[in-house]
C-alpha cells in the first residue's frame, strides 16, 4: 500500500454574471488527509475518496455558470499538474517518492473550485422578461 497525502484547497471564485469571468478568487487551505491506496489505483479514485471525506458534492452535480469553462478540480504535485487517470504508482515515479527503506508516499495538492454568482445579467431584446403593458400596446 502507498500513502497518498492529499492537501485539499477550496478555491472560491466570485463569478460575474455580466462579465462572465471571475472577479475575485480566494483559496482556503484545509486539513491534510492521508489515504492508503493500492499502487494500481487511479489517482482519480483517491481524489474521489478525499472529496467524500471532505463532504464535497460530486462534480457532476455542480452548477456551471454561463462563461465558466474551467475544470472543477485539478491536482498538482510540486507545482505541476497531474493526470488523474494515471495510477498512483505512475504518479509516484514522476514525483520522486520515498527514500530507500521508507514506505512510498505521494503528496498532492487537490484543488476544488466553487462559484459564487455576482451581479446581474442585462436583459436583451427578445428575452422572456417583458412588461405586460408593453405587450398590450404591440
PDB file of N, CA, C and O in Angstrom, residues 11-78:
ATOM      1  N   UNK A  11     -11.035  26.636  -3.677  1.00  0.00           N
ATOM      2  CA  UNK A  11     -10.880  27.898  -4.388  1.00  0.00           C
ATOM      3  C   UNK A  11     -12.271  28.474  -4.669  1.00  0.00           C
ATOM      4  O   UNK A  11     -13.032  27.917  -5.449  1.00  0.00           O
ATOM      5  N   UNK A  12     -12.598  29.574  -4.007  1.00  0.00           N
ATOM      6  CA  UNK A  12     -13.904  30.215  -4.176  1.00  0.00           C
ATOM      7  C   UNK A  12     -13.754  31.370  -5.154  1.00  0.00           C
ATOM      8  O   UNK A  12     -12.975  32.291  -4.918  1.00  0.00           O
ATOM      9  N   UNK A  13     -14.496  31.280  -6.251  1.00  0.00           N
ATOM     10  CA  UNK A  13     -14.455  32.329  -7.266  1.00  0.00           C
ATOM     11  C   UNK A  13     -15.759  33.123  -7.224  1.00  0.00           C
ATOM     12  O   UNK A  13     -16.832  32.550  -7.340  1.00  0.00           O
ATOM     13  N   UNK A  14     -15.637  34.432  -7.032  1.00  0.00           N
ATOM     14  CA  UNK A  14     -16.798  35.305  -7.191  1.00  0.00           C
ATOM     15  C   UNK A  14     -16.896  35.555  -8.687  1.00  0.00           C
ATOM     16  O   UNK A  14     -16.028  36.200  -9.285  1.00  0.00           O
ATOM     17  N   UNK A  15     -17.930  34.994  -9.312  1.00  0.00           N
ATOM     18  CA  UNK A  15     -18.026  34.949 -10.763  1.00  0.00           C
ATOM     19  C   UNK A  15     -19.066  35.953 -11.250  1.00  0.00           C
ATOM     20  O   UNK A  15     -20.239  35.866 -10.897  1.00  0.00           O
ATOM     21  N   UNK A  16     -18.646  36.925 -12.058  1.00  0.00           N
ATOM     22  CA  UNK A  16     -19.531  37.975 -12.558  1.00  0.00           C
ATOM     23  C   UNK A  16     -20.444  37.423 -13.652  1.00  0.00           C
ATOM     24  O   UNK A  16     -19.970  36.884 -14.651  1.00  0.00           O
ATOM     25  N   UNK A  17     -21.739  37.565 -13.442  1.00  0.00           N
ATOM     26  CA  UNK A  17     -22.700  37.137 -14.455  1.00  0.00           C
ATOM     27  C   UNK A  17     -22.676  38.071 -15.663  1.00  0.00           C
ATOM     28  O   UNK A  17     -22.992  37.657 -16.771  1.00  0.00           O
ATOM     29  N   UNK A  18     -22.298  39.329 -15.438  1.00  0.00           N
ATOM     30  CA  UNK A  18     -22.247  40.301 -16.534  1.00  0.00           C
ATOM     31  C   UNK A  18     -20.986  40.100 -17.377  1.00  0.00           C
ATOM     32  O   UNK A  18     -21.039  40.001 -18.589  1.00  0.00           O
ATOM     33  N   UNK A  19     -19.819  40.051 -16.731  1.00  0.00           N
ATOM     34  CA  UNK A  19     -18.551  39.925 -17.444  1.00  0.00           C
ATOM     35  C   UNK A  19     -18.237  38.478 -17.820  1.00  0.00           C
ATOM     36  O   UNK A  19     -17.363  38.232 -18.632  1.00  0.00           O
ATOM     37  N   UNK A  20     -18.918  37.537 -17.172  1.00  0.00           N
ATOM     38  CA  UNK A  20     -18.708  36.096 -17.402  1.00  0.00           C
ATOM     39  C   UNK A  20     -17.266  35.673 -17.143  1.00  0.00           C
ATOM     40  O   UNK A  20     -16.651  34.968 -17.931  1.00  0.00           O
ATOM     41  N   UNK A  21     -16.744  36.154 -16.023  1.00  0.00           N
ATOM     42  CA  UNK A  21     -15.406  35.776 -15.593  1.00  0.00           C
ATOM     43  C   UNK A  21     -15.271  36.007 -14.093  1.00  0.00           C
ATOM     44  O   UNK A  21     -16.081  36.689 -13.488  1.00  0.00           O
ATOM     45  N   UNK A  22     -14.245  35.402 -13.528  1.00  0.00           N
ATOM     46  CA  UNK A  22     -14.001  35.550 -12.093  1.00  0.00           C
ATOM     47  C   UNK A  22     -13.508  36.960 -11.806  1.00  0.00           C
ATOM     48  O   UNK A  22     -12.617  37.466 -12.491  1.00  0.00           O
ATOM     49  N   UNK A  23     -14.105  37.601 -10.803  1.00  0.00           N
ATOM     50  CA  UNK A  23     -13.681  38.942 -10.415  1.00  0.00           C
ATOM     51  C   UNK A  23     -12.914  38.923  -9.092  1.00  0.00           C
ATOM     52  O   UNK A  23     -12.273  39.911  -8.742  1.00  0.00           O
ATOM     53  N   UNK A  24     -12.981  37.812  -8.373  1.00  0.00           N
ATOM     54  CA  UNK A  24     -12.253  37.666  -7.116  1.00  0.00           C
ATOM     55  C   UNK A  24     -12.068  36.175  -6.846  1.00  0.00           C
ATOM     56  O   UNK A  24     -12.999  35.401  -7.026  1.00  0.00           O
ATOM     57  N   UNK A  25     -10.875  35.799  -6.445  1.00  0.00           N
ATOM     58  CA  UNK A  25     -10.594  34.394  -6.151  1.00  0.00           C
ATOM     59  C   UNK A  25      -9.936  34.313  -4.770  1.00  0.00           C
ATOM     60  O   UNK A  25      -8.970  35.030  -4.503  1.00  0.00           O
ATOM     61  N   UNK A  26     -10.488  33.459  -3.916  1.00  0.00           N
ATOM     62  CA  UNK A  26      -9.904  33.217  -2.593  1.00  0.00           C
ATOM     63  C   UNK A  26      -9.701  31.713  -2.442  1.00  0.00           C
ATOM     64  O   UNK A  26     -10.579  30.929  -2.805  1.00  0.00           O
ATOM     65  N   UNK A  27      -8.554  31.332  -1.894  1.00  0.00           N
ATOM     66  CA  UNK A  27      -8.249  29.915  -1.710  1.00  0.00           C
ATOM     67  C   UNK A  27      -8.088  29.626  -0.229  1.00  0.00           C
ATOM     68  O   UNK A  27      -7.313  30.293   0.460  1.00  0.00           O
ATOM     69  N   UNK A  28      -8.852  28.642   0.264  1.00  0.00           N
ATOM     70  CA  UNK A  28      -8.760  28.217   1.659  1.00  0.00           C
ATOM     71  C   UNK A  28      -7.967  26.922   1.729  1.00  0.00           C
ATOM     72  O   UNK A  28      -8.223  25.980   0.974  1.00  0.00           O
ATOM     73  N   UNK A  29      -7.009  26.871   2.651  1.00  0.00           N
ATOM     74  CA  UNK A  29      -6.220  25.670   2.887  1.00  0.00           C
ATOM     75  C   UNK A  29      -6.949  24.841   3.936  1.00  0.00           C
ATOM     76  O   UNK A  29      -7.246  25.329   5.023  1.00  0.00           O
ATOM     77  N   UNK A  30      -7.243  23.598   3.606  1.00  0.00           N
ATOM     78  CA  UNK A  30      -7.943  22.695   4.520  1.00  0.00           C
ATOM     79  C   UNK A  30      -6.953  21.681   5.097  1.00  0.00           C
ATOM     80  O   UNK A  30      -5.838  21.536   4.599  1.00  0.00           O
ATOM     81  N   UNK A  31      -7.371  20.971   6.125  1.00  0.00           N
ATOM     82  CA  UNK A  31      -6.506  19.999   6.789  1.00  0.00           C
ATOM     83  C   UNK A  31      -6.137  18.856   5.841  1.00  0.00           C
ATOM     84  O   UNK A  31      -6.969  18.380   5.066  1.00  0.00           O
ATOM     85  N   UNK A  32      -4.879  18.426   5.930  1.00  0.00           N
ATOM     86  CA  UNK A  32      -4.389  17.330   5.083  1.00  0.00           C
ATOM     87  C   UNK A  32      -5.105  16.019   5.405  1.00  0.00           C
ATOM     88  O   UNK A  32      -5.503  15.786   6.551  1.00  0.00           O
ATOM     89  N   UNK A  33      -5.221  15.173   4.381  1.00  0.00           N
ATOM     90  CA  UNK A  33      -5.801  13.836   4.535  1.00  0.00           C
ATOM     91  C   UNK A  33      -4.761  12.811   4.130  1.00  0.00           C
ATOM     92  O   UNK A  33      -4.033  13.002   3.159  1.00  0.00           O
ATOM     93  N   UNK A  34      -4.701  11.705   4.860  1.00  0.00           N
ATOM     94  CA  UNK A  34      -3.832  10.584   4.492  1.00  0.00           C
ATOM     95  C   UNK A  34      -4.712   9.438   4.041  1.00  0.00           C
ATOM     96  O   UNK A  34      -5.571   8.981   4.786  1.00  0.00           O
ATOM     97  N   UNK A  35      -4.477   8.975   2.824  1.00  0.00           N
ATOM     98  CA  UNK A  35      -5.284   7.900   2.262  1.00  0.00           C
ATOM     99  C   UNK A  35      -4.355   6.772   1.827  1.00  0.00           C
ATOM    100  O   UNK A  35      -3.366   7.010   1.119  1.00  0.00           O
ATOM    101  N   UNK A  36      -4.668   5.558   2.264  1.00  0.00           N
ATOM    102  CA  UNK A  36      -3.910   4.373   1.855  1.00  0.00           C
ATOM    103  C   UNK A  36      -4.495   3.877   0.538  1.00  0.00           C
ATOM    104  O   UNK A  36      -5.700   3.679   0.426  1.00  0.00           O
ATOM    105  N   UNK A  37      -3.637   3.680  -0.456  1.00  0.00           N
ATOM    106  CA  UNK A  37      -4.116   3.256  -1.767  1.00  0.00           C
ATOM    107  C   UNK A  37      -3.188   2.199  -2.347  1.00  0.00           C
ATOM    108  O   UNK A  37      -1.978   2.224  -2.124  1.00  0.00           O
ATOM    109  N   UNK A  38      -3.787   1.294  -3.096  1.00  0.00           N
ATOM    110  CA  UNK A  38      -3.018   0.307  -3.843  1.00  0.00           C
ATOM    111  C   UNK A  38      -2.293   1.051  -4.963  1.00  0.00           C
ATOM    112  O   UNK A  38      -2.867   1.956  -5.571  1.00  0.00           O
ATOM    113  N   UNK A  39      -1.042   0.696  -5.262  1.00  0.00           N
ATOM    114  CA  UNK A  39      -0.308   1.404  -6.317  1.00  0.00           C
ATOM    115  C   UNK A  39      -0.989   1.389  -7.685  1.00  0.00           C
ATOM    116  O   UNK A  39      -0.786   2.291  -8.499  1.00  0.00           O
ATOM    117  N   UNK A  40      -1.834   0.384  -7.958  1.00  0.00           N
ATOM    118  CA  UNK A  40      -2.501   0.310  -9.265  1.00  0.00           C
ATOM    119  C   UNK A  40      -3.789   1.145  -9.314  1.00  0.00           C
ATOM    120  O   UNK A  40      -4.393   1.284 -10.378  1.00  0.00           O
ATOM    121  N   UNK A  41      -4.196   1.722  -8.194  1.00  0.00           N
ATOM    122  CA  UNK A  41      -5.412   2.536  -8.132  1.00  0.00           C
ATOM    123  C   UNK A  41      -5.214   3.834  -8.906  1.00  0.00           C
ATOM    124  O   UNK A  41      -4.195   4.504  -8.740  1.00  0.00           O
ATOM    125  N   UNK A  42      -6.190   4.214  -9.741  1.00  0.00           N
ATOM    126  CA  UNK A  42      -6.061   5.514 -10.419  1.00  0.00           C
ATOM    127  C   UNK A  42      -6.121   6.660  -9.409  1.00  0.00           C
ATOM    128  O   UNK A  42      -6.835   6.583  -8.409  1.00  0.00           O
ATOM    129  N   UNK A  43      -5.383   7.697  -9.685  1.00  0.00           N
ATOM    130  CA  UNK A  43      -5.354   8.857  -8.796  1.00  0.00           C
ATOM    131  C   UNK A  43      -6.743   9.476  -8.664  1.00  0.00           C
ATOM    132  O   UNK A  43      -7.100   9.982  -7.609  1.00  0.00           O
ATOM    133  N   UNK A  44      -7.564   9.382  -9.707  1.00  0.00           N
ATOM    134  CA  UNK A  44      -8.923   9.935  -9.655  1.00  0.00           C
ATOM    135  C   UNK A  44      -9.761   9.267  -8.572  1.00  0.00           C
ATOM    136  O   UNK A  44     -10.582   9.918  -7.927  1.00  0.00           O
ATOM    137  N   UNK A  45      -9.548   7.976  -8.334  1.00  0.00           N
ATOM    138  CA  UNK A  45     -10.280   7.273  -7.272  1.00  0.00           C
ATOM    139  C   UNK A  45      -9.865   7.776  -5.891  1.00  0.00           C
ATOM    140  O   UNK A  45     -10.694   7.902  -4.989  1.00  0.00           O
ATOM    141  N   UNK A  46      -8.583   8.058  -5.731  1.00  0.00           N
ATOM    142  CA  UNK A  46      -8.081   8.596  -4.459  1.00  0.00           C
ATOM    143  C   UNK A  46      -8.680   9.981  -4.225  1.00  0.00           C
ATOM    144  O   UNK A  46      -9.114  10.299  -3.122  1.00  0.00           O
ATOM    145  N   UNK A  47      -8.746  10.788  -5.276  1.00  0.00           N
ATOM    146  CA  UNK A  47      -9.307  12.142  -5.160  1.00  0.00           C
ATOM    147  C   UNK A  47     -10.802  12.091  -4.854  1.00  0.00           C
ATOM    148  O   UNK A  47     -11.313  12.904  -4.087  1.00  0.00           O
ATOM    149  N   UNK A  48     -11.489  11.120  -5.445  1.00  0.00           N
ATOM    150  CA  UNK A  48     -12.924  10.960  -5.179  1.00  0.00           C
ATOM    151  C   UNK A  48     -13.135  10.591  -3.704  1.00  0.00           C
ATOM    152  O   UNK A  48     -14.050  11.102  -3.054  1.00  0.00           O
ATOM    153  N   UNK A  49     -12.287   9.710  -3.171  1.00  0.00           N
ATOM    154  CA  UNK A  49     -12.379   9.335  -1.756  1.00  0.00           C
ATOM    155  C   UNK A  49     -12.107  10.555  -0.864  1.00  0.00           C
ATOM    156  O   UNK A  49     -12.777  10.752   0.156  1.00  0.00           O
ATOM    157  N   UNK A  50     -11.143  11.381  -1.257  1.00  0.00           N
ATOM    158  CA  UNK A  50     -10.836  12.589  -0.486  1.00  0.00           C
ATOM    159  C   UNK A  50     -12.024  13.554  -0.508  1.00  0.00           C
ATOM    160  O   UNK A  50     -12.383  14.129   0.526  1.00  0.00           O
ATOM    161  N   UNK A  51     -12.651  13.712  -1.663  1.00  0.00           N
ATOM    162  CA  UNK A  51     -13.813  14.601  -1.784  1.00  0.00           C
ATOM    163  C   UNK A  51     -14.961  14.113  -0.908  1.00  0.00           C
ATOM    164  O   UNK A  51     -15.655  14.918  -0.280  1.00  0.00           O
ATOM    165  N   UNK A  52     -15.146  12.807  -0.832  1.00  0.00           N
ATOM    166  CA  UNK A  52     -16.200  12.254   0.029  1.00  0.00           C
ATOM    167  C   UNK A  52     -15.897  12.524   1.500  1.00  0.00           C
ATOM    168  O   UNK A  52     -16.787  12.883   2.262  1.00  0.00           O
ATOM    169  N   UNK A  53     -14.638  12.353   1.894  1.00  0.00           N
ATOM    170  CA  UNK A  53     -14.257  12.624   3.289  1.00  0.00           C
ATOM    171  C   UNK A  53     -14.464  14.096   3.645  1.00  0.00           C
ATOM    172  O   UNK A  53     -14.793  14.422   4.772  1.00  0.00           O
ATOM    173  N   UNK A  54     -14.261  14.970   2.669  1.00  0.00           N
ATOM    174  CA  UNK A  54     -14.422  16.400   2.906  1.00  0.00           C
ATOM    175  C   UNK A  54     -15.877  16.850   2.816  1.00  0.00           C
ATOM    176  O   UNK A  54     -16.200  17.992   3.136  1.00  0.00           O
ATOM    177  N   UNK A  55     -16.750  15.957   2.347  1.00  0.00           N
ATOM    178  CA  UNK A  55     -18.169  16.292   2.232  1.00  0.00           C
ATOM    179  C   UNK A  55     -18.497  17.136   1.009  1.00  0.00           C
ATOM    180  O   UNK A  55     -19.521  17.811   0.968  1.00  0.00           O
ATOM    181  N   UNK A  56     -17.627  17.100   0.004  1.00  0.00           N
ATOM    182  CA  UNK A  56     -17.851  17.858  -1.213  1.00  0.00           C
ATOM    183  C   UNK A  56     -18.829  17.125  -2.117  1.00  0.00           C
ATOM    184  O   UNK A  56     -18.809  15.902  -2.217  1.00  0.00           O
ATOM    185  N   UNK A  57     -19.659  17.877  -2.810  1.00  0.00           N
ATOM    186  CA  UNK A  57     -20.623  17.301  -3.751  1.00  0.00           C
ATOM    187  C   UNK A  57     -19.884  16.717  -4.955  1.00  0.00           C
ATOM    188  O   UNK A  57     -18.769  17.142  -5.282  1.00  0.00           O
ATOM    189  N   UNK A  58     -20.517  15.770  -5.618  1.00  0.00           N
ATOM    190  CA  UNK A  58     -19.950  15.177  -6.824  1.00  0.00           C
ATOM    191  C   UNK A  58     -19.850  16.240  -7.912  1.00  0.00           C
ATOM    192  O   UNK A  58     -20.740  17.085  -8.044  1.00  0.00           O
ATOM    193  N   UNK A  59     -18.791  16.208  -8.693  1.00  0.00           N
ATOM    194  CA  UNK A  59     -18.556  17.215  -9.732  1.00  0.00           C
ATOM    195  C   UNK A  59     -19.713  17.280 -10.724  1.00  0.00           C
ATOM    196  O   UNK A  59     -20.059  18.355 -11.214  1.00  0.00           O
ATOM    197  N   UNK A  60     -20.331  16.144 -11.018  1.00  0.00           N
ATOM    198  CA  UNK A  60     -21.424  16.109 -11.994  1.00  0.00           C
ATOM    199  C   UNK A  60     -22.664  16.861 -11.527  1.00  0.00           C
ATOM    200  O   UNK A  60     -23.518  17.203 -12.343  1.00  0.00           O
ATOM    201  N   UNK A  61     -22.771  17.137 -10.224  1.00  0.00           N
ATOM    202  CA  UNK A  61     -23.953  17.816  -9.694  1.00  0.00           C
ATOM    203  C   UNK A  61     -23.756  19.328  -9.531  1.00  0.00           C
ATOM    204  O   UNK A  61     -24.697  20.023  -9.176  1.00  0.00           O
ATOM    205  N   UNK A  62     -22.558  19.828  -9.793  1.00  0.00           N
ATOM    206  CA  UNK A  62     -22.275  21.253  -9.611  1.00  0.00           C
ATOM    207  C   UNK A  62     -22.883  22.081 -10.738  1.00  0.00           C
ATOM    208  O   UNK A  62     -22.917  21.659 -11.891  1.00  0.00           O
ATOM    209  N   UNK A  63     -23.355  23.276 -10.392  1.00  0.00           N
ATOM    210  CA  UNK A  63     -23.991  24.176 -11.344  1.00  0.00           C
ATOM    211  C   UNK A  63     -22.924  24.999 -12.058  1.00  0.00           C
ATOM    212  O   UNK A  63     -22.162  25.725 -11.427  1.00  0.00           O
ATOM    213  N   UNK A  64     -22.875  24.865 -13.363  1.00  0.00           N
ATOM    214  CA  UNK A  64     -21.895  25.597 -14.170  1.00  0.00           C
ATOM    215  C   UNK A  64     -22.532  26.893 -14.675  1.00  0.00           C
ATOM    216  O   UNK A  64     -23.523  26.865 -15.384  1.00  0.00           O
ATOM    217  N   UNK A  65     -21.966  28.033 -14.281  1.00  0.00           N
ATOM    218  CA  UNK A  65     -22.481  29.333 -14.722  1.00  0.00           C
ATOM    219  C   UNK A  65     -22.030  29.616 -16.151  1.00  0.00           C
ATOM    220  O   UNK A  65     -20.983  29.137 -16.586  1.00  0.00           O
ATOM    221  N   UNK A  66     -22.839  30.403 -16.864  1.00  0.00           N
ATOM    222  CA  UNK A  66     -22.522  30.749 -18.249  1.00  0.00           C
ATOM    223  C   UNK A  66     -21.183  31.485 -18.295  1.00  0.00           C
ATOM    224  O   UNK A  66     -20.968  32.456 -17.585  1.00  0.00           O
ATOM    225  N   UNK A  67     -20.275  31.000 -19.115  1.00  0.00           N
ATOM    226  CA  UNK A  67     -18.956  31.603 -19.248  1.00  0.00           C
ATOM    227  C   UNK A  67     -17.874  30.878 -18.475  1.00  0.00           C
ATOM    228  O   UNK A  67     -16.686  31.082 -18.723  1.00  0.00           O
ATOM    229  N   UNK A  68     -18.243  30.021 -17.532  1.00  0.00           N
ATOM    230  CA  UNK A  68     -17.258  29.264 -16.763  1.00  0.00           C
ATOM    231  C   UNK A  68     -16.942  27.985 -17.528  1.00  0.00           C
ATOM    232  O   UNK A  68     -17.791  27.106 -17.666  1.00  0.00           O
ATOM    233  N   UNK A  69     -15.722  27.879 -18.044  1.00  0.00           N
ATOM    234  CA  UNK A  69     -15.346  26.734 -18.872  1.00  0.00           C
ATOM    235  C   UNK A  69     -14.226  25.896 -18.264  1.00  0.00           C
ATOM    236  O   UNK A  69     -13.836  24.892 -18.846  1.00  0.00           O
ATOM    237  N   UNK A  70     -13.724  26.305 -17.118  1.00  0.00           N
ATOM    238  CA  UNK A  70     -12.605  25.596 -16.484  1.00  0.00           C
ATOM    239  C   UNK A  70     -13.067  24.263 -15.901  1.00  0.00           C
ATOM    240  O   UNK A  70     -14.255  24.038 -15.704  1.00  0.00           O
ATOM    241  N   UNK A  71     -12.094  23.402 -15.601  1.00  0.00           N
ATOM    242  CA  UNK A  71     -12.394  22.162 -14.888  1.00  0.00           C
ATOM    243  C   UNK A  71     -12.705  22.503 -13.436  1.00  0.00           C
ATOM    244  O   UNK A  71     -12.164  23.454 -12.880  1.00  0.00           O
ATOM    245  N   UNK A  72     -13.564  21.700 -12.819  1.00  0.00           N
ATOM    246  CA  UNK A  72     -13.932  21.915 -11.414  1.00  0.00           C
ATOM    247  C   UNK A  72     -12.797  21.546 -10.474  1.00  0.00           C
ATOM    248  O   UNK A  72     -12.684  22.097  -9.388  1.00  0.00           O
ATOM    249  N   UNK A  73     -11.974  20.591 -10.862  1.00  0.00           N
ATOM    250  CA  UNK A  73     -10.914  20.100  -9.986  1.00  0.00           C
ATOM    251  C   UNK A  73      -9.601  20.028 -10.751  1.00  0.00           C
ATOM    252  O   UNK A  73      -9.583  19.862 -11.964  1.00  0.00           O
ATOM    253  N   UNK A  74      -8.526  20.146  -9.985  1.00  0.00           N
ATOM    254  CA  UNK A  74      -7.198  19.899 -10.546  1.00  0.00           C
ATOM    255  C   UNK A  74      -6.315  19.351  -9.438  1.00  0.00           C
ATOM    256  O   UNK A  74      -6.555  19.577  -8.252  1.00  0.00           O
ATOM    257  N   UNK A  75      -5.313  18.625  -9.846  1.00  0.00           N
ATOM    258  CA  UNK A  75      -4.405  18.019  -8.876  1.00  0.00           C
ATOM    259  C   UNK A  75      -2.970  18.358  -9.287  1.00  0.00           C
ATOM    260  O   UNK A  75      -2.620  18.324 -10.462  1.00  0.00           O
ATOM    261  N   UNK A  76      -2.180  18.740  -8.283  1.00  0.00           N
ATOM    262  CA  UNK A  76      -0.812  19.192  -8.517  1.00  0.00           C
ATOM    263  C   UNK A  76       0.164  18.431  -7.626  1.00  0.00           C
ATOM    264  O   UNK A  76      -0.193  18.017  -6.520  1.00  0.00           O
ATOM    265  N   UNK A  77       1.375  18.296  -8.120  1.00  0.00           N
ATOM    266  CA  UNK A  77       2.461  17.744  -7.306  1.00  0.00           C
ATOM    267  C   UNK A  77       3.702  18.550  -7.643  1.00  0.00           C
ATOM    268  O   UNK A  77       4.096  18.625  -8.819  1.00  0.00           O
ATOM    269  N   UNK A  78       4.258  19.185  -6.638  1.00  0.00           N
ATOM    270  CA  UNK A  78       5.431  20.035  -6.807  1.00  0.00           C
ATOM    271  C   UNK A  78       5.232  21.091  -7.884  1.00  0.00           C
ATOM    272  O   UNK A  78       6.099  21.339  -8.712  1.00  0.00           O
TER     273      UNK A  78
END
